[in-house]
Amino acid sequence: MSMGLSLLSLLVLTAGGIACSFLRGSSRAASRLGAAVSVTGAVLSLWPAAEVLFTGRTLTLRLAWQAPFGSFYVAVDPLTALFIVLISVVSALAAIYGVGYLKAYEERRDIGTAWTFFNLLIAGMLLVVMARNGILFIMAWEGMSLSSFFLVMFEHEKASVREAGWIYLTAAHLGAACLLALFVLLGGAHANLDFDRLAAPSGALMAGVLFVLAVLGFGAKAGFFPLHIWLPEAHPAAPSHVSAVMSGVMIKTGIYGLVRILSLMGPPPSWWGWTLLIIGAISGVLGVLYALAQHDLKRLLAYHSVENIGIICLGLGLWLLGSAFRSPELAALGILGGLLHVCNHAIFKSLLFLGAGAVKQGAHTLEIDRLGGLQKLMPNTAVSFLIGAVAICGLPPLNGFVSELLIYMGAFNAVTSAAVDRGLVVAGMTTLLALSMIGGLAAACFAKVYGVAFLGSPRSEGALHAQERPYTMRRPMVVLAGLCVLLGLGAPLGVGLVYPAAAQLLGESAAAAASVSVRPWLVSVSLGGGIIVTITIVLAGFRRRLFNGRSISEGPTWDCGYAAPTARMQYTASSFAWPIINMFRWIVRPRMVERMDVGDFPQQAYLASHTADPFRQHLFAPLFRAVASLSRSLRWLQQGRNQLYVLYIAVTALVLLVLKLR
């Protein structure tokens, strides 16, 4: 019955989503139906996932089908169940938010089609994590990528959106090509791609090739540096509730796929762990540096997704190194921290993207330098965004702190493992250095965002007249903010959520030992967080009582001696971040635009910075131009004659036959 609910969830999402496309004439009805389908599908998928997480047993279904290389094989084990919970919760809340968000587009957009692809995206993500056959996995992966592509193209009349969609589609298919090669090499020799029939590669060379293909294929979706270039383009282009789903859970399917394939390939050599550790450190540090240099709020959040994927990779790297060097405690801390950060990032990043959508519709801009003073005008959004910002910085008492603490503990464990291998000391020091840099830079970045966008005075007419959004947009943000607090104050709850998946990957005894060793720390974190919250509440109550009955007057903040201060005299995003950007300008290479008039009363003066992504500018752009040039040179092959195309097919079949006979 439980497996039947999972399949029913896929059926409801697919059929209900397609039904939305027939409601083009009534945008309001399409929104209500689309959101109802999303929530219903999510609830149906949550039941079997919760059952698996509580009992630890695996649900499976295998049916014969006409497709080659195996069967229609799906399953829900603890690792799958964890990702189903994340996908369902985030998607349902994003759907409710979408009802309010899409109202602004009802008069000029086909809302029904947007809901169709939104529900197909959810179904695609669920099927990706349930699939246990390579062909089924690739089909679900492609369905997920195509659905999200059409959602990214929601405002396709804009040239920037079309470019973002093209980059995303290219990156998605390059990744899919690597995954197709991976499955062919992994199971093609046995003519069966069912996961339980796949054998671990026999030779070190073949294992290495498969690992590289997995990192490239899944890393393109997850956003590993330098495969991240689609994220800063696609996330700002998509509607905010879609950005929340894409950043919160869709990119995590890349992490899921990597972990799933690694679990099938037997004991890892140490260089796999080193590879993920280095990718994690580079992605984390460069992601947050480029985020700090951005002025568009959603683009900034997209780079923070790269940063957090880097943190997750650090945990996965420690997991593989612990497995390679037979250090079960290091492996356990790495995978517990990595998986818990997957959960935490899904929650607070979704919250931040929903907050950015509320800001966009409330103040009519996402340009940070044109915002300001939103805390008074949009208090619910401001408080929710602040909670998400504190959580993503890894500060107590919120959830981001707990997962980073586990990775820190894993890194300290590696540093003290000199008796096992001195290389682990280097791995631990690398992780500690990267995590500390990421944390400090993230705190500076969100101090900039919150200080410039929500504090001070409005810098534009849109910000001056900003209004709070309807309750359908506010409630999901409140729920996600509440989850940040719950998983921070209830630190053992979060570890309990990911424990079944960690036990599946590590073995019950190793996971149990690690869980027992970290429990005192987690209890201390909960107690410390409770004390911080209690002191804050007491001080707020004391302040309220102190001012009760007194008249409170408001005046201008310190005006630095100016008789008529203006909003333009405030710190901008550029000026706030410049000391740090200047320190790392040899990496981020910002371009400065300035005009400094001279004289006692200069009329115009300005300073602005622009930071282009060097990987897109100097690596992928030339590569794409070369591919386009090669394609144009081969255009003579396309003559528009069917006889010629039949000849191509015949020649290809003949070549394959000759290769097979050899």
XYZ file of C-alpha atoms in Angstrom:
662
model
C 0.000 0.000 0.000
C 2.781 2.453 0.896
C 4.527 1.968 -2.436
C 1.134 2.454 -4.075
C 0.862 5.871 -2.403
C 4.231 6.855 -3.863
C 3.106 5.890 -7.361
C -0.257 7.576 -6.788
C 1.618 10.743 -5.876
C 3.445 10.651 -9.227
C 0.165 10.022 -11.037
C -1.619 12.911 -9.284
C 1.237 15.323 -10.002
C 1.455 14.312 -13.661
C -2.258 14.126 -14.459
C -3.163 17.151 -12.325
C -0.331 19.149 -13.824
C -1.461 18.379 -17.372
C -5.035 19.317 -16.404
C -3.794 22.798 -15.431
C -2.764 23.457 -19.030
C -6.441 23.216 -20.087
C -7.348 26.181 -17.830
C -5.703 28.880 -19.903
C -8.824 31.001 -19.825
C -8.983 31.145 -16.030
C -5.670 31.938 -14.378
C -7.172 31.957 -10.898
C -8.657 28.473 -11.315
C -5.365 27.228 -12.766
C -3.462 28.550 -9.751
C -5.849 26.952 -7.283
C -5.813 23.617 -9.104
C -2.049 23.703 -9.592
C -1.348 24.410 -5.932
C -3.888 21.796 -4.792
C -2.227 19.191 -7.022
C 1.221 20.078 -5.653
C 0.104 19.853 -2.026
C -1.847 16.621 -2.600
C 1.088 14.988 -4.383
C 3.437 16.079 -1.607
C 1.199 14.699 1.162
C 0.798 11.369 -0.661
C 4.572 10.977 -1.048
C 5.288 11.958 2.562
C 3.441 8.985 4.093
C 5.643 6.177 2.673
C 8.772 8.282 3.202
C 7.927 8.805 6.877
C 7.210 5.071 7.253
C 10.633 4.172 5.837
C 12.431 6.704 8.053
C 10.689 5.395 11.176
C 10.991 1.662 10.432
C 14.197 1.578 8.377
C 12.753 -0.947 5.922
C 12.851 -0.527 2.137
C 9.811 -0.413 -0.167
C 10.364 -1.812 -3.654
C 8.404 -2.394 -6.840
C 9.750 -4.123 -9.938
C 7.644 -4.541 -13.095
C 8.554 -5.817 -16.536
C 8.460 -3.228 -19.307
C 9.284 -2.925 -22.991
C 12.280 -0.655 -22.538
C 15.708 -2.336 -22.805
C 18.266 -2.933 -20.043
C 16.201 -4.048 -17.098
C 12.808 -3.357 -15.603
C 10.573 -0.620 -14.237
C 12.236 -0.684 -10.846
C 11.497 1.881 -8.099
C 12.233 1.802 -4.382
C 12.091 3.954 -1.267
C 14.948 3.332 1.166
C 16.114 5.698 3.947
C 18.328 7.776 1.618
C 15.480 8.162 -0.862
C 12.986 8.865 1.914
C 15.109 11.735 3.249
C 15.139 13.452 -0.149
C 11.407 12.759 -0.679
C 10.651 14.579 2.589
C 12.709 17.601 1.498
C 11.236 17.703 -2.010
C 7.662 17.341 -0.741
C 7.838 19.926 2.053
C 9.650 22.610 0.049
C 7.550 22.065 -3.094
C 4.226 22.214 -1.206
C 5.165 25.453 0.561
C 6.471 26.946 -2.692
C 3.195 26.029 -4.420
C 1.123 27.839 -1.774
C 3.438 30.838 -2.139
C 3.061 30.642 -5.927
C -0.694 31.266 -5.717
C -0.034 34.750 -4.355
C 3.111 35.383 -6.386
C 1.573 34.582 -9.778
C -1.402 36.925 -9.223
C 0.751 39.737 -10.574
C 1.055 37.827 -13.889
C -2.528 36.633 -14.298
C -3.499 39.262 -16.854
C -0.482 38.793 -19.122
C 0.730 35.216 -18.735
C -0.394 31.659 -19.350
C -0.522 30.635 -15.698
C -1.959 27.180 -16.427
C 1.098 26.081 -18.426
C 3.393 27.355 -15.686
C 1.569 25.178 -13.138
C 1.789 22.222 -15.522
C 5.585 22.392 -15.632
C 5.780 23.136 -11.897
C 3.973 19.898 -11.039
C 5.915 17.925 -13.648
C 9.097 19.261 -12.046
C 8.010 17.896 -8.649
C 7.075 14.533 -10.194
C 10.433 14.422 -12.012
C 12.398 15.069 -8.805
C 10.460 12.396 -6.893
C 10.987 9.841 -9.669
C 14.715 10.647 -9.847
C 15.219 9.697 -6.203
C 12.926 6.642 -6.463
C 14.328 5.203 -9.718
C 16.469 2.068 -9.450
C 17.055 1.557 -13.160
C 19.454 3.580 -15.288
C 17.030 4.137 -18.172
C 14.245 5.187 -15.800
C 16.670 7.453 -13.943
C 17.796 9.223 -17.126
C 14.178 9.646 -18.283
C 13.201 11.197 -14.938
C 16.361 13.337 -14.950
C 15.575 14.688 -18.403
C 11.933 15.302 -17.453
C 13.077 17.264 -14.406
C 15.544 19.316 -16.452
C 13.080 20.114 -19.260
C 10.290 21.100 -16.837
C 12.599 23.471 -14.991
C 13.865 24.868 -18.318
C 10.340 25.908 -19.342
C 9.831 27.464 -15.894
C 13.083 29.423 -16.241
C 11.715 30.705 -19.594
C 8.547 32.026 -17.898
C 9.322 35.607 -19.026
C 10.805 34.531 -22.359
C 10.257 37.893 -24.074
C 13.313 39.208 -22.207
C 16.644 38.595 -23.952
C 18.389 37.965 -20.625
C 15.871 35.234 -19.776
C 16.338 33.528 -23.155
C 20.103 33.567 -22.658
C 19.704 32.149 -19.143
C 17.469 29.385 -20.469
C 19.937 28.500 -23.225
C 22.841 28.301 -20.749
C 20.776 26.162 -18.376
C 19.647 23.804 -21.128
C 23.211 23.383 -22.395
C 24.580 22.685 -18.912
C 21.746 20.242 -18.170
C 22.338 18.230 -21.324
C 26.101 18.167 -20.977
C 25.543 16.726 -17.503
C 23.002 14.224 -18.824
C 25.481 13.079 -21.503
C 28.032 12.303 -18.781
C 25.393 10.372 -16.806
C 24.384 8.366 -19.877
C 28.017 7.383 -20.428
C 28.285 6.545 -16.721
C 25.354 4.119 -16.804
C 26.463 2.539 -20.077
C 29.935 1.818 -18.649
C 28.537 0.725 -15.287
C 25.981 -1.779 -16.514
C 26.183 -2.057 -20.277
C 28.340 -5.196 -20.219
C 25.548 -7.113 -18.455
C 22.780 -5.578 -20.579
C 20.958 -4.682 -17.386
C 20.817 -1.266 -15.707
C 18.808 -2.203 -12.619
C 20.776 -0.786 -9.711
C 20.876 -4.064 -7.800
C 22.419 -5.764 -10.851
C 25.182 -3.205 -11.271
C 28.570 -4.546 -10.243
C 31.343 -2.461 -8.737
C 34.060 -1.753 -11.362
C 36.883 -4.277 -11.241
C 39.847 -2.104 -12.245
C 41.108 1.103 -10.642
C 41.200 2.873 -14.020
C 37.569 2.074 -14.831
C 36.507 3.051 -11.307
C 38.288 6.366 -11.715
C 36.621 7.046 -15.062
C 33.194 6.310 -13.579
C 33.880 8.580 -10.606
C 34.925 11.469 -12.882
C 31.788 10.999 -15.015
C 29.640 11.015 -11.865
C 31.282 14.195 -10.576
C 30.828 15.940 -13.944
C 27.267 14.723 -14.529
C 25.878 15.286 -11.068
C 28.166 18.228 -10.353
C 26.709 20.144 -13.307
C 23.276 19.889 -11.689
C 24.515 20.555 -8.153
C 26.583 23.585 -9.194
C 30.187 22.549 -8.501
C 32.770 25.150 -9.518
C 33.367 25.675 -12.441
C 30.193 23.901 -13.617
C 28.056 26.410 -11.728
C 27.605 29.004 -14.475
C 23.913 28.236 -15.041
C 22.882 28.992 -11.447
C 23.502 32.782 -11.398
C 21.642 33.016 -14.723
C 18.681 30.659 -14.192
C 17.720 31.457 -10.600
C 17.180 35.220 -11.149
C 15.246 34.507 -14.378
C 12.740 32.044 -12.880
C 9.707 33.044 -10.749
C 10.692 33.156 -7.080
C 8.754 30.078 -5.965
C 10.447 28.147 -8.788
C 13.851 29.529 -7.758
C 13.123 28.306 -4.217
C 12.423 24.774 -5.485
C 15.367 24.748 -7.905
C 17.866 26.016 -5.366
C 16.317 24.362 -2.332
C 15.836 20.826 -3.636
C 16.434 20.389 -7.377
C 20.185 20.982 -7.223
C 20.254 18.491 -4.311
C 19.280 15.733 -6.737
C 22.863 16.131 -7.969
C 24.105 15.437 -4.437
C 21.670 12.522 -4.153
C 22.832 11.004 -7.443
C 26.498 11.316 -6.492
C 25.942 9.666 -3.102
C 23.803 6.913 -4.681
C 26.399 6.064 -7.332
C 29.254 6.165 -4.807
C 27.327 3.696 -2.646
C 27.246 1.286 -5.624
C 30.937 1.476 -6.478
C 32.492 -0.231 -3.490
C 35.257 1.032 -1.153
C 36.558 4.421 -2.396
C 40.231 5.233 -2.942
C 41.463 8.280 -1.054
C 41.763 10.501 -4.144
C 37.959 10.482 -4.514
C 37.697 12.076 -1.078
C 40.442 14.566 -1.887
C 38.660 15.489 -5.110
C 35.382 16.268 -3.365
C 37.186 18.064 -0.544
C 39.022 20.366 -2.959
C 35.882 20.952 -5.038
C 34.026 21.779 -1.811
C 36.660 24.232 -0.596
C 36.885 26.015 -3.966
C 33.103 26.102 -4.481
C 32.480 27.347 -0.953
C 35.059 30.126 -0.875
C 34.611 31.362 -4.460
C 30.816 31.053 -4.222
C 30.592 33.357 -1.229
C 33.192 35.780 -2.663
C 31.215 36.212 -5.881
C 28.010 36.500 -3.850
C 29.540 39.347 -1.881
C 30.275 41.222 -5.110
C 26.689 41.007 -6.471
C 24.072 43.781 -6.413
C 21.033 41.774 -7.572
C 19.414 39.978 -4.622
C 18.495 36.725 -6.413
C 21.814 36.549 -8.216
C 23.530 36.943 -4.863
C 21.443 34.083 -3.427
C 22.318 31.909 -6.433
C 26.034 32.266 -5.698
C 25.306 31.352 -2.078
C 23.821 28.098 -3.373
C 27.224 27.350 -4.905
C 28.803 28.174 -1.545
C 26.530 25.810 0.368
C 26.990 23.014 -2.142
C 30.684 23.488 -1.363
C 30.002 22.984 2.361
C 28.061 19.799 1.574
C 30.979 18.606 -0.586
C 33.367 19.157 2.303
C 31.239 16.783 4.368
C 31.127 14.214 1.560
C 34.890 14.506 1.099
C 35.473 13.735 4.792
C 33.070 10.788 4.458
C 35.072 9.276 1.586
C 38.423 9.958 3.253
C 37.174 8.354 6.462
C 36.046 5.307 4.472
C 39.328 5.104 2.555
C 41.477 5.327 5.697
C 39.171 3.106 7.781
C 38.300 5.877 10.223
C 34.605 5.191 10.913
C 34.123 8.212 13.202
C 35.471 10.602 10.551
C 33.305 8.981 7.877
C 30.223 9.197 10.105
C 30.740 12.854 11.040
C 31.322 13.749 7.386
C 28.191 12.090 6.042
C 26.013 13.212 8.981
C 27.178 16.811 8.529
C 26.833 16.689 4.744
C 23.327 15.210 4.740
C 22.139 17.503 7.524
C 23.422 20.509 5.591
C 21.454 19.255 2.577
C 18.311 19.482 4.748
C 19.187 22.809 6.325
C 20.111 24.447 3.034
C 16.842 23.253 1.491
C 14.954 25.082 4.252
C 16.798 28.374 4.627
C 17.608 28.838 0.951
C 13.955 28.310 0.010
C 13.025 30.840 2.677
C 15.485 33.405 1.311
C 14.302 33.020 -2.292
C 10.665 33.395 -1.199
C 11.719 36.492 0.749
C 13.450 37.867 -2.349
C 10.241 37.319 -4.340
C 8.252 39.257 -1.736
C 10.786 42.081 -1.924
C 10.596 42.108 -5.719
C 6.826 42.438 -5.752
C 6.668 44.721 -2.722
C 9.377 47.199 -3.761
C 9.386 46.472 -7.537
C 13.131 45.902 -7.700
C 15.788 43.395 -6.663
C 18.640 45.884 -7.039
C 19.996 46.074 -3.491
C 21.231 49.635 -3.962
C 17.658 50.771 -4.752
C 16.123 49.235 -1.620
C 16.283 50.325 2.022
C 13.945 50.765 4.966
C 11.935 47.597 4.224
C 11.996 46.450 7.827
C 9.338 49.024 8.734
C 7.301 48.633 5.552
C 7.419 44.812 5.250
C 7.976 43.588 8.824
C 6.897 39.955 8.325
C 9.112 39.535 5.289
C 11.983 41.297 7.079
C 11.863 39.026 10.145
C 11.585 35.863 8.027
C 14.465 36.974 5.794
C 16.564 37.830 8.863
C 16.049 34.317 10.275
C 17.072 32.795 6.938
C 20.115 35.085 6.761
C 21.290 34.124 10.260
C 20.731 30.437 9.455
C 22.722 30.514 6.205
C 25.621 32.217 7.980
C 25.875 29.196 10.288
C 25.237 31.223 13.432
C 23.575 29.831 16.576
C 20.886 29.149 17.573
C 19.578 28.285 14.069
C 19.857 25.136 11.961
C 22.805 26.072 9.750
C 25.040 26.116 12.811
C 24.280 22.479 13.694
C 25.294 20.940 10.357
C 28.425 23.073 10.104
C 29.321 22.068 13.667
C 29.262 18.386 12.647
C 31.589 19.078 9.708
C 33.851 21.088 12.008
C 33.924 18.124 14.397
C 34.805 15.834 11.495
C 37.642 18.175 10.506
C 38.991 18.237 14.088
C 38.764 14.451 14.111
C 40.863 14.363 10.927
C 43.456 16.720 12.447
C 43.873 14.417 15.423
C 44.187 11.345 13.153
C 47.912 11.675 12.510
C 48.354 8.121 13.787
C 46.166 6.903 10.901
C 47.647 9.025 8.118
C 49.270 12.433 8.050
C 47.295 13.250 4.923
C 44.158 13.374 7.054
C 45.713 16.213 9.052
C 46.044 18.208 5.847
C 42.439 17.339 4.951
C 41.221 18.491 8.353
C 43.194 21.741 8.197
C 41.921 22.419 4.666
C 38.331 21.901 5.820
C 38.778 24.107 8.878
C 40.341 26.909 6.841
C 37.662 26.737 4.139
C 34.744 26.575 6.596
C 36.029 29.466 8.680
C 36.545 31.638 5.589
C 33.099 30.728 4.251
C 31.427 31.535 7.571
C 33.121 34.894 7.968
C 32.487 35.998 4.385
C 28.855 34.817 4.501
C 28.250 36.853 7.665
C 29.705 39.937 5.945
C 27.587 39.328 2.844
C 24.288 39.062 4.686
C 25.168 41.994 6.949
C 25.442 43.911 3.665
C 22.164 42.563 2.296
C 20.090 43.113 5.409
C 21.714 46.425 6.313
C 21.327 47.976 2.862
C 17.959 46.465 1.848
C 15.987 46.352 5.091
C 17.534 49.031 7.328
C 18.131 52.735 6.753
C 15.932 54.822 4.471
C 14.322 53.872 1.129
C 16.537 54.684 -1.867
C 13.859 54.591 -4.589
C 10.160 55.296 -5.098
C 9.475 51.557 -5.187
C 11.146 51.007 -1.844
C 9.456 54.102 -0.384
C 6.000 52.687 -1.179
C 6.793 49.001 -0.531
C 3.925 46.960 0.860
C 3.691 43.635 2.626
C 2.554 40.749 0.407
C -0.648 38.671 0.882
C -0.860 35.915 3.472
C -0.476 33.158 0.851
C 3.063 34.449 0.359
C 3.807 35.228 4.014
C 2.654 31.952 5.601
C 5.121 29.663 3.770
C 7.948 31.966 4.807
C 6.815 31.805 8.441
C 6.706 27.984 8.305
C 10.211 27.765 6.831
C 11.524 30.267 9.384
C 9.939 28.149 12.111
C 11.722 25.053 10.752
C 15.049 26.937 10.903
C 14.422 27.650 14.577
C 13.100 24.143 15.327
C 16.083 22.328 13.789
C 18.448 24.766 15.500
C 17.013 24.561 19.005
C 16.187 20.870 18.549
C 19.603 19.895 17.182
C 19.172 16.154 17.975
C 15.980 16.173 15.859
C 17.884 17.108 12.715
C 20.501 14.402 13.278
C 17.684 11.933 13.958
C 16.164 12.855 10.589
C 19.335 12.045 8.608
C 20.460 9.152 10.831
C 18.625 6.356 8.892
C 20.235 7.477 5.618
C 23.674 7.687 7.258
C 23.185 4.227 8.766
C 22.337 2.874 5.303
C 25.607 4.248 3.899
C 27.895 3.531 6.857
C 26.419 0.508 8.539
C 24.309 0.555 11.690
C 27.142 0.169 14.186
C 29.336 3.006 12.828
C 26.390 5.397 12.554
C 25.167 4.522 16.061
C 28.626 5.074 17.564
C 28.922 8.481 15.901
C 25.404 9.440 16.939
C 26.193 8.609 20.573
C 29.473 10.554 20.472
C 27.891 13.759 19.117
C 24.756 13.658 21.266
C 26.297 15.565 24.235
C 27.403 18.296 21.835
C 23.976 18.493 20.261
C 22.278 18.679 23.645
C 24.655 21.495 24.607
C 23.800 23.306 21.381
C 20.090 23.024 22.159
C 20.575 24.227 25.726
C 22.785 27.124 24.598
C 20.298 28.117 21.944
C 17.459 27.934 24.446
C 19.386 30.203 26.804
C 20.029 32.741 24.012
C 16.346 32.783 23.042
C 15.225 33.055 26.669
C 17.574 35.963 27.394
C 16.393 37.717 24.209
C 12.733 37.320 25.176
C 13.381 38.527 28.743
C 15.294 41.587 27.551
C 12.563 42.406 25.016
C 9.929 42.133 27.737
C 12.008 44.263 30.085
C 12.428 46.916 27.381
C 8.724 46.928 26.658
C 7.910 47.316 30.328
C 10.526 50.058 30.703
C 8.978 52.131 27.931
C 5.387 51.341 28.851
C 3.423 54.584 29.392
C 6.269 56.801 28.212
C 6.108 58.987 25.142
C 8.579 57.902 22.476
C 9.716 60.426 19.906
C 11.531 59.657 16.657
C 14.232 61.765 15.084
C 16.829 61.504 12.340
C 19.797 59.265 12.832
C 23.217 60.800 13.092
C 23.502 63.081 10.062
C 27.256 63.649 10.190
C 26.768 67.408 10.422
C 24.720 67.750 7.228
C 21.699 70.009 7.498
C 19.716 68.057 4.884
C 20.802 64.394 4.819
C 19.424 62.227 1.999
C 19.093 58.492 1.398
C 21.936 58.714 -1.140
C 24.346 59.391 1.719
C 23.854 55.875 3.101
C 26.217 52.977 2.581
C 25.527 51.213 -0.701
C 26.069 47.523 -1.380
C 29.243 48.391 -3.294
C 30.694 50.610 -0.591
C 29.778 48.143 2.165
C 31.486 45.190 0.482
C 34.392 47.065 -1.114
C 36.977 46.560 1.707
C 36.579 42.771 1.392
C 36.260 42.747 -2.394
C 39.390 44.878 -2.639
C 41.228 42.327 -0.476
C 40.290 39.537 -2.908
C 40.261 41.567 -6.125
C 43.025 39.364 -7.547
C 40.393 36.574 -7.545
C 37.058 38.252 -8.305
C 38.587 40.974 -10.517
C 35.846 43.631 -10.222
C 35.485 46.368 -12.829
C 35.118 49.818 -11.321
C 33.089 52.627 -12.910
C 33.646 55.963 -11.269
C 33.300 59.667 -11.803
C 34.878 61.953 -9.251
C 34.179 65.606 -9.981
C 36.454 68.118 -8.374
C 35.595 71.436 -6.828
C 33.966 72.652 -3.653
C 30.417 71.717 -4.709
C 30.603 68.830 -7.243
C 27.259 68.180 -8.919
C 27.741 64.580 -9.936
C 29.963 61.842 -8.565
C 29.480 58.111 -8.496
C 31.321 54.880 -7.934
C 30.017 51.480 -9.006
C 31.523 48.022 -9.331
C 30.662 45.170 -11.672
C 31.933 41.627 -11.248
C 31.680 39.237 -14.177
C 32.053 35.499 -13.721
C 35.506 34.689 -15.141
C 34.636 31.022 -15.736
C 31.758 32.004 -17.969
C 33.717 34.822 -19.603
C 37.053 33.119 -20.205
C 36.281 29.383 -20.193
C 32.750 28.588 -21.336
C 32.090 31.541 -23.660
C 35.114 30.700 -25.911
C 34.150 27.028 -25.740
C 30.562 27.753 -26.816
C 31.819 30.005 -29.615
C 34.105 27.220 -30.847
C 31.230 24.716 -30.800
C 29.007 27.166 -32.659
C 31.740 27.718 -35.246
C 32.213 23.957 -35.678
C 28.466 23.500 -36.070
C 28.322 26.141 -38.785
C 31.203 24.462 -40.621
C 29.271 21.149 -40.609
C 26.038 22.693 -41.832
C 26.663 21.180 -45.297
C 25.678 17.813 -43.806
C 22.100 19.049 -43.427
C 20.715 19.176 -46.985
C 17.004 18.643 -46.224
C 16.860 15.419 -48.294
C 15.384 12.315 -46.686
C 17.493 9.975 -48.862
C 20.653 11.505 -47.430
C 19.457 11.078 -43.844
C 18.608 7.407 -44.517
C 22.149 7.002 -45.857
C 23.567 8.502 -42.647
C 21.590 6.001 -40.569
C 22.699 3.079 -42.733
C 26.383 4.105 -42.551
C 26.151 4.504 -38.770
C 24.532 1.081 -38.388
C 27.238 -0.451 -40.600
C 30.043 1.128 -38.535
C 28.482 -0.096 -35.280
C 28.112 -3.590 -36.748
C 31.774 -3.671 -37.751
C 32.829 -2.494 -34.298
C 30.659 -5.151 -32.678
C 32.091 -7.933 -34.847
C 35.635 -6.954 -33.869
